XYZ file of C-alpha atoms in Angstrom:
97
model
C -21.472 -6.220 28.403
C -20.452 -8.136 25.252
C -17.412 -10.361 25.497
C -14.778 -9.984 22.780
C -13.520 -13.276 21.394
C -9.743 -13.290 21.230
C -9.551 -15.678 18.304
C -6.745 -15.913 15.737
C -8.435 -13.468 13.389
C -8.834 -10.823 16.097
C -5.244 -11.239 17.317
C -3.753 -11.121 13.827
C -5.849 -8.083 12.869
C -4.715 -6.356 16.050
C -1.093 -7.221 15.255
C -1.478 -5.764 11.756
C -2.940 -2.543 13.147
C -0.137 -2.316 15.700
C 2.486 -2.803 12.988
C 0.928 -0.022 10.918
C 1.115 2.377 13.870
C 4.679 1.334 14.648
C 5.694 1.842 11.020
C 4.200 5.340 11.058
C 6.528 6.215 13.936
C 9.615 4.720 12.310
C 8.740 6.385 9.011
C 8.720 9.771 10.718
C 11.993 8.962 12.489
C 13.630 8.017 9.179
C 12.386 11.186 7.461
C 13.460 13.545 10.245
C 16.701 12.004 11.462
C 19.735 14.309 11.492
C 22.349 11.676 12.404
C 23.590 9.448 9.576
C 24.282 6.514 11.909
C 20.898 6.837 13.588
C 19.270 7.114 10.165
C 20.862 3.813 9.109
C 19.704 2.186 12.353
C 16.146 3.501 12.032
C 16.026 2.520 8.365
C 17.165 -1.020 9.187
C 14.549 -1.364 11.922
C 11.920 0.150 9.621
C 12.662 -2.433 6.920
C 12.498 -5.293 9.450
C 9.147 -4.063 10.767
C 7.857 -3.529 7.228
C 8.717 -7.134 6.372
C 6.906 -8.332 9.507
C 3.856 -6.222 8.624
C 3.830 -7.764 5.152
C 4.004 -11.281 6.608
C 1.051 -10.558 8.903
C -0.901 -9.038 6.010
C -0.191 -12.077 3.816
C -1.285 -14.465 6.576
C -4.568 -12.586 7.026
C -5.103 -12.345 3.286
C -4.354 -16.034 2.701
C -6.943 -16.987 5.328
C -9.499 -14.715 3.660
C -9.613 -12.418 6.698
C -8.243 -9.329 4.934
C -9.369 -9.127 1.364
C -8.757 -6.302 -1.018
C -11.029 -5.321 -3.851
C -9.361 -5.315 -7.253
C -8.659 -1.834 -8.536
C -10.764 -0.571 -11.409
C -8.730 -0.440 -14.644
C -9.817 3.160 -15.216
C -8.536 4.152 -11.753
C -5.238 2.386 -12.451
C -4.835 4.251 -15.746
C -5.599 7.570 -14.066
C -3.031 6.970 -11.308
C -0.415 5.872 -13.843
C -0.979 9.066 -15.837
C -0.736 11.176 -12.686
C 2.552 9.467 -11.767
C 3.933 10.088 -15.273
C 2.946 13.762 -15.037
C 4.704 14.174 -11.690
C 7.795 12.418 -13.043
C 7.862 14.690 -16.106
C 7.513 17.789 -13.921
C 10.388 16.636 -11.729
C 12.573 15.981 -14.764
C 11.785 19.429 -16.170
C 12.602 21.075 -12.842
C 15.898 19.184 -12.695
C 16.813 20.254 -16.225
C 16.060 23.934 -15.471
C 17.804 23.999 -12.102
């Protein structure tokens, strides 16, 4: 049976994955919370956990252990156009409501 090395890279990658799962749960709690006070509490915790996730991501990225490929300029343009279209549709719906 192969032995898994619990080195810094493995531990930090595991921490990042755990933060992502945790954030999914808090995101759902924030979206579906009926109590204003509880919503504020969940939102505060969510922001704290999001900041921690970003710190872990940056540490991995700075060490070269989590690298992202640059986005293609054509893909960026397409997504920007899609976002503008959605925004225009929302503005039109607001004006006609």
